[in-house]
Amino acid sequence: MTSKASTIWGGRFEGGPSAVMEKINVSIGFDQRLYAQDIAQSKAHCAMLARQGIIAASDAQAILGGLDAILKEIESGRFEFKNAYEDIHMNVETRLSELIGDAAGRLHTARSRNDQVATDFKLWVRDAIDRLLGQIEAFRSVLLTRALEHAETVMPGFTHLQTAQPVTFGHHLMAYVEMLARDAGRFQDARKRLNECPLGSAALAGTSFALDRHFVAQQLGFDRPTANSLDAVSDRDFAIEFLAAGAILAVHMSRLAEELVLWTTPQFGFVRLSDAFSTGSSIMPQKRNPDAAELSRAKAGRVIGDLNALLIVMKGLPLAYSKDMQDDKEPVFEAADTLELVLAAMAGMMSDLTVNKERMKAAAGSGFSTATDLADWLVQKLNMPFRQAHHVTGRIVKLAEEKSCGLEELPLADLQAVEPGITGDVFGVLTVEKSVNSRTSFGGTAPANVRQAVETARRAK
């Protein structure tokens, strides 16, 4: 069964599309999210057409008034989006025609849905980047506050998930501050590259009308118009780059979420999430599940999947526009929604979690975590080559392991039995506090470094 030919493009067709064709072709169910951007670029295009004398000022005035009325209808929930009009562009244009009559038909002069949707989508992604940058900065602020609070809180640092060396919790959190700074930088770079206006490229070849594309670009906050009409309507690099930056951000959030999951277990007991970000069990009344962290960890898979989906959509498309590109928006919308939710959840969890300093300190001293400090002491005080110091320290660790005690608990005589040159001064470097305080190299974990890093990060906002 087919319907009547579309009033949008039906002049060439006698019959209409089948019901299945209508279902696969329609996009208004998701691209209605572009309504504000679509109306904004239509207003800029209309103003330019009138400015260039391509349409009459009276028609432009009617169009602009009609577009403002439609915007109010949508924002108030009174606008009826209809599948029959396929997408946001034609839903708006059809309603405009209902409101102002034939003048509405002049709006599409020197414009195609190809350059129209590319412009809408760029505007939407730009807005999404700005929202995410705000959330990233807010989350960084939470981490900076907690890092300063815990500049001296000792915890174990891990490699291979095995105790390696003592660090401070503040230093650990500052690692994520660095990641978020890079995330922000990637989004900022993506924003700079996308900020060229496709409008005026028309379907693919430009137009014979005397447009002022620079005026339109300026009106919409773009740096400049796009330089090539073919590229302008077929480019989705900006969406892919947005998703790539988003996928990396999601991975960073997943890594922190994984640490929260580990740290909240009874085996670690480093932190406790508040009731606001924990759930219980339907059968085990004792349980406190870190579901918000687990779900934040899982969301990385969705964002990575969104990136892969769009890469695969685009990988085989010849120039210029193909309808495949209608599937570009849903992955971007989903990723943006997901990232905003995860950032809010992670900021909430990190803002009000409780830190068990005693448990962290006890764990920091396990696993002979100050062994490297002992080796460094042998190098600094006995002028021993590091490889020899490493070997000597390894023998001392083995001895402590046999005696089931920490390095700082070994009698001096036992240490001297392995290396006669060792003196009692060595015990000054074998505590976790001495260890972290000694790590003063740039970027190290010493509390003074953490405080300076927090101050530097706050100045760099």
XYZ file of C-alpha atoms in Angstrom, residues 13-434:
422
model
C 6.172 11.152 -8.578
C 2.655 9.958 -9.285
C 2.459 7.446 -6.456
C 3.532 7.817 -2.865
C 5.882 5.763 -0.728
C 4.847 2.498 0.869
C 4.145 2.368 4.565
C 7.487 0.638 5.097
C 9.253 3.323 3.075
C 7.609 6.027 5.166
C 8.688 4.289 8.357
C 12.319 3.881 7.345
C 12.492 7.356 5.818
C 10.974 9.442 8.588
C 13.315 11.106 11.088
C 11.089 13.532 12.976
C 10.976 11.144 15.930
C 14.556 12.080 16.775
C 15.567 15.116 14.738
C 12.872 17.250 16.355
C 15.615 17.913 18.902
C 17.101 20.230 16.290
C 14.111 22.581 16.361
C 15.860 25.540 17.999
C 18.861 25.260 15.705
C 16.647 24.825 12.641
C 14.645 27.934 13.419
C 17.786 29.941 14.227
C 19.450 29.116 10.918
C 16.209 29.718 9.005
C 15.998 33.178 10.541
C 19.600 33.946 9.609
C 19.025 32.666 6.068
C 15.836 34.710 5.741
C 17.553 37.868 6.978
C 20.333 37.369 4.448
C 17.919 36.767 1.559
C 16.151 40.034 2.352
C 19.434 41.885 2.840
C 20.597 40.721 -0.583
C 17.306 41.652 -2.221
C 16.527 38.038 -3.096
C 13.185 38.139 -1.278
C 10.999 41.119 -0.412
C 11.338 42.732 3.005
C 7.642 42.181 3.641
C 7.972 38.450 2.980
C 11.029 38.304 5.245
C 9.132 40.068 8.009
C 6.275 37.577 7.722
C 8.692 34.638 7.711
C 10.577 35.854 10.775
C 7.356 36.449 12.674
C 6.062 33.019 11.727
C 9.295 31.327 12.821
C 9.124 33.068 16.204
C 5.535 31.876 16.589
C 6.550 28.297 15.771
C 9.377 28.434 18.297
C 6.907 29.471 20.987
C 4.532 26.685 19.982
C 7.274 24.065 20.246
C 8.612 25.346 23.560
C 5.112 25.431 25.042
C 4.359 21.884 23.864
C 1.553 22.960 21.511
C 3.331 22.073 18.277
C 2.301 18.786 16.631
C 5.212 17.003 14.982
C 3.939 14.904 12.074
C 5.557 11.900 10.410
C 3.984 12.894 7.110
C 6.456 15.764 6.889
C 9.453 13.480 7.472
C 11.837 15.725 9.389
C 12.195 18.837 11.506
C 12.848 21.032 8.476
C 9.620 20.215 6.689
C 7.560 20.167 9.864
C 8.644 23.743 10.514
C 8.253 24.842 6.899
C 4.792 23.290 6.592
C 3.615 24.969 9.779
C 5.106 28.233 8.562
C 3.026 27.919 5.395
C -0.097 27.367 7.487
C 0.653 30.508 9.477
C 1.728 32.983 6.780
C 0.713 31.464 3.456
C 2.702 31.576 0.216
C 5.492 33.742 1.629
C 6.707 30.680 3.507
C 7.704 29.068 0.218
C 10.327 31.758 -0.333
C 12.352 30.706 2.721
C 13.875 27.725 0.943
C 15.309 29.870 -1.827
C 19.025 29.074 -2.357
C 18.905 26.410 0.314
C 18.693 22.607 0.374
C 17.865 20.281 3.186
C 21.450 19.063 2.730
C 23.114 22.292 3.821
C 20.227 23.001 6.191
C 20.671 19.801 8.208
C 24.461 20.109 8.212
C 24.083 23.591 9.705
C 21.471 22.496 12.238
C 23.586 19.563 13.314
C 26.727 21.636 13.710
C 24.836 24.149 15.815
C 23.449 21.350 17.997
C 26.844 19.690 18.477
C 28.377 23.064 19.308
C 25.729 23.597 21.984
C 26.300 20.078 23.321
C 30.035 20.724 23.562
C 29.398 23.913 25.522
C 27.151 22.045 27.953
C 29.702 19.270 28.416
C 32.549 21.728 28.925
C 30.536 23.291 31.739
C 29.968 19.904 33.338
C 33.598 18.885 32.961
C 34.668 22.081 34.702
C 32.151 21.498 37.488
C 33.438 17.957 37.998
C 37.046 19.159 37.972
C 36.086 21.630 40.695
C 34.706 18.790 42.842
C 37.896 16.760 42.379
C 40.108 19.754 43.161
C 38.228 20.386 46.398
C 38.549 16.752 47.465
C 42.199 16.589 46.375
C 43.106 19.579 48.536
C 41.164 18.073 51.427
C 43.150 14.844 51.086
C 46.558 16.205 50.116
C 48.091 14.277 53.060
C 45.793 11.237 53.107
C 48.039 8.267 52.395
C 46.826 5.387 50.254
C 48.485 2.609 48.287
C 49.420 3.297 44.698
C 48.993 0.285 42.454
C 50.524 -1.231 39.384
C 49.030 -4.465 38.045
C 46.475 -3.908 40.860
C 49.267 -4.873 43.272
C 50.519 -2.531 45.978
C 53.398 -0.559 44.464
C 54.268 2.615 46.392
C 52.455 4.896 48.822
C 50.731 7.901 47.266
C 48.247 10.413 48.576
C 44.554 10.270 47.804
C 44.812 13.887 46.704
C 47.494 12.953 44.189
C 45.337 10.101 42.924
C 42.399 12.442 42.358
C 44.626 14.944 40.595
C 45.378 12.291 37.991
C 41.721 12.489 36.977
C 41.898 16.279 36.974
C 44.631 15.953 34.358
C 42.483 13.571 32.310
C 39.538 15.939 32.435
C 41.734 18.826 31.302
C 42.684 16.806 28.229
C 39.030 15.907 27.685
C 38.093 19.571 27.775
C 40.903 20.353 25.357
C 39.673 17.763 22.881
C 36.140 19.168 22.957
C 37.477 22.708 22.594
C 39.566 21.678 19.596
C 36.584 19.904 18.047
C 34.505 23.023 18.543
C 37.066 25.165 16.736
C 37.161 22.830 13.758
C 33.386 22.511 13.431
C 32.777 26.243 13.622
C 32.365 26.785 9.875
C 28.900 27.381 8.422
C 27.618 25.040 5.678
C 24.513 27.111 4.896
C 24.548 28.414 1.327
C 26.212 25.304 -0.061
C 22.732 24.192 -1.180
C 22.422 20.574 -2.320
C 26.098 20.090 -3.205
C 27.247 22.615 -5.827
C 26.474 25.988 -4.293
C 23.892 28.311 -5.854
C 23.529 30.948 -8.549
C 21.904 33.381 -6.108
C 24.054 36.247 -4.819
C 24.271 35.050 -1.236
C 26.269 36.622 1.565
C 27.447 33.484 3.309
C 29.781 35.419 5.576
C 26.818 37.359 6.942
C 24.923 34.139 7.724
C 27.988 32.598 9.364
C 28.401 35.677 11.538
C 24.732 35.719 12.503
C 24.948 32.108 13.684
C 28.204 32.532 15.598
C 30.405 30.647 13.133
C 33.943 31.807 12.423
C 33.498 31.598 8.656
C 31.516 29.814 5.937
C 32.720 26.432 4.693
C 35.064 26.665 1.704
C 33.793 23.776 -0.411
C 30.136 23.032 -1.047
C 30.672 19.304 -1.646
C 32.527 18.886 1.613
C 30.102 21.121 3.486
C 27.045 18.928 2.902
C 28.831 15.561 3.190
C 31.123 16.258 6.146
C 30.329 14.609 9.445
C 33.849 14.806 10.843
C 32.555 17.196 13.477
C 30.112 14.584 14.767
C 32.734 11.828 14.677
C 35.233 14.032 16.498
C 32.618 14.872 19.103
C 31.985 11.158 19.635
C 35.714 10.377 19.738
C 36.274 12.993 22.434
C 33.182 11.696 24.198
C 34.388 8.103 24.057
C 37.695 9.035 25.677
C 35.863 11.010 28.355
C 33.577 8.015 28.946
C 36.604 5.743 29.339
C 38.066 8.100 31.942
C 34.780 8.099 33.841
C 34.633 4.312 33.590
C 38.110 3.959 35.090
C 37.208 6.142 38.062
C 33.891 4.330 38.433
C 35.757 1.001 38.498
C 37.959 2.314 41.286
C 34.907 3.383 43.258
C 33.451 -0.098 42.826
C 36.676 -1.630 44.142
C 37.195 0.889 46.922
C 33.689 0.391 48.326
C 34.098 -3.377 48.734
C 34.686 -4.715 52.267
C 38.017 -6.053 51.026
C 39.215 -2.513 50.280
C 36.960 -0.382 52.464
C 38.658 2.820 51.312
C 35.495 4.856 50.697
C 31.775 4.773 51.353
C 29.249 6.154 48.917
C 26.333 8.054 50.368
C 22.830 6.628 50.393
C 22.029 8.967 47.502
C 24.274 6.949 45.199
C 23.879 3.437 46.619
C 21.193 0.781 46.372
C 20.230 -2.282 48.351
C 19.524 -5.897 47.516
C 16.112 -7.486 47.098
C 17.220 -10.528 49.114
C 20.361 -9.593 51.087
C 19.580 -6.838 53.603
C 23.232 -6.183 54.418
C 24.171 -5.095 50.899
C 25.180 -1.582 49.811
C 25.647 -1.709 46.079
C 27.565 1.037 44.199
C 25.067 0.932 41.343
C 25.637 4.528 40.215
C 29.339 3.760 39.753
C 28.612 0.465 38.009
C 26.151 2.094 35.618
C 28.601 4.914 34.910
C 31.186 2.264 34.107
C 28.771 0.531 31.747
C 27.853 3.711 29.886
C 31.308 3.854 28.321
C 30.276 0.919 26.161
C 27.335 2.863 24.796
C 29.405 5.914 23.878
C 32.136 3.812 22.281
C 29.383 2.003 20.370
C 27.959 5.336 19.205
C 31.368 6.309 17.817
C 31.732 2.989 16.027
C 28.213 3.253 14.624
C 28.840 6.618 12.974
C 32.271 5.618 11.673
C 30.684 2.621 9.996
C 27.839 4.706 8.546
C 30.332 7.107 6.955
C 33.116 4.776 5.882
C 31.815 3.901 2.414
C 29.898 6.984 1.337
C 30.877 8.708 -1.909
C 30.483 12.478 -2.163
C 28.201 14.217 -1.547
C 25.088 13.560 0.533
C 23.542 10.103 0.942
C 20.474 9.253 2.995
C 22.681 6.997 5.126
C 23.689 10.220 6.840
C 20.246 10.521 8.376
C 21.562 7.919 10.830
C 24.214 10.335 12.064
C 22.116 12.032 14.705
C 20.859 9.312 17.014
C 24.375 8.158 18.053
C 25.376 11.754 18.767
C 22.190 12.517 20.705
C 22.552 9.344 22.751
C 26.234 9.959 23.490
C 25.610 13.542 24.577
C 22.762 12.489 26.869
C 24.839 9.659 28.298
C 27.892 11.812 28.964
C 25.846 14.499 30.683
C 24.228 11.897 32.930
C 27.514 10.182 33.783
C 29.278 13.456 34.588
C 26.427 14.422 36.909
C 26.504 11.026 38.622
C 30.276 10.986 39.034
C 30.334 14.534 40.379
C 27.632 13.612 42.864
C 29.422 10.486 44.055
C 32.798 12.167 44.429
C 31.313 15.193 46.148
C 29.812 13.367 49.118
C 31.722 10.098 49.464
C 33.339 9.373 52.834
C 37.032 8.463 52.953
C 38.352 5.909 55.443
C 41.803 7.389 56.068
C 42.861 4.722 58.550
C 42.016 1.889 56.169
C 43.838 3.619 53.330
C 46.945 4.194 55.446
C 47.030 0.601 56.639
C 46.752 -0.643 53.090
C 49.448 1.783 51.951
C 51.925 0.143 54.304
C 51.194 -3.392 53.118
C 53.014 -5.290 50.436
C 56.422 -3.758 51.260
C 55.354 -0.552 49.537
C 58.409 1.380 50.753
C 60.878 -1.013 49.149
C 61.774 1.542 46.479
C 62.441 4.082 49.230
C 64.909 1.632 50.746
C 66.629 1.153 47.395
C 66.799 4.922 46.886
C 68.295 5.333 50.376
C 71.031 2.806 49.518
C 71.833 4.794 46.372
C 71.816 8.170 48.105
C 73.552 7.254 51.376
C 75.865 4.408 50.389
C 76.553 5.545 46.813
C 75.399 2.138 45.626
C 74.504 1.614 41.935
C 70.751 1.361 41.649
C 70.783 -2.129 40.187
C 72.842 -3.347 43.149
C 70.524 -1.464 45.531
C 67.541 -3.117 43.844
C 69.109 -6.532 44.420
C 69.926 -5.793 48.064
C 66.427 -4.488 48.694
C 64.954 -7.593 47.109
C 66.869 -9.772 49.577
C 65.639 -7.638 52.477
C 62.033 -7.892 51.238
C 62.400 -11.661 51.073
C 63.699 -11.690 54.637
C 60.746 -9.579 55.846
C 58.380 -11.880 54.012
C 59.894 -14.894 55.757
C 59.514 -13.162 59.094
C 55.967 -12.008 58.263
C 56.726 -8.402 59.113
C 57.068 -5.054 57.403
C 60.377 -3.569 56.322
C 60.201 -0.985 59.100
C 59.773 -3.822 61.638
C 63.009 -5.627 60.762
C 65.753 -5.231 63.388
C 68.744 -3.202 62.280
C 70.939 -6.272 62.782
C 68.891 -8.189 60.205
C 69.248 -5.346 57.707
C 73.003 -5.185 58.321
C 73.295 -8.913 57.835
C 72.217 -8.310 54.252
C 74.106 -5.010 53.800
C 76.586 -4.010 56.534
C 76.589 -0.341 55.496
C 72.961 0.194 56.521
C 72.518 2.456 59.553
C 69.596 3.316 61.782
C 68.876 6.332 59.597
C 67.215 3.989 57.139
C 64.109 3.753 59.324
C 63.414 7.385 58.546
C 62.395 6.459 54.994
C 60.474 3.251 55.640
C 57.189 4.761 56.846
C 54.474 5.608 54.356
C 54.341 9.230 55.521
C 58.096 9.676 54.940
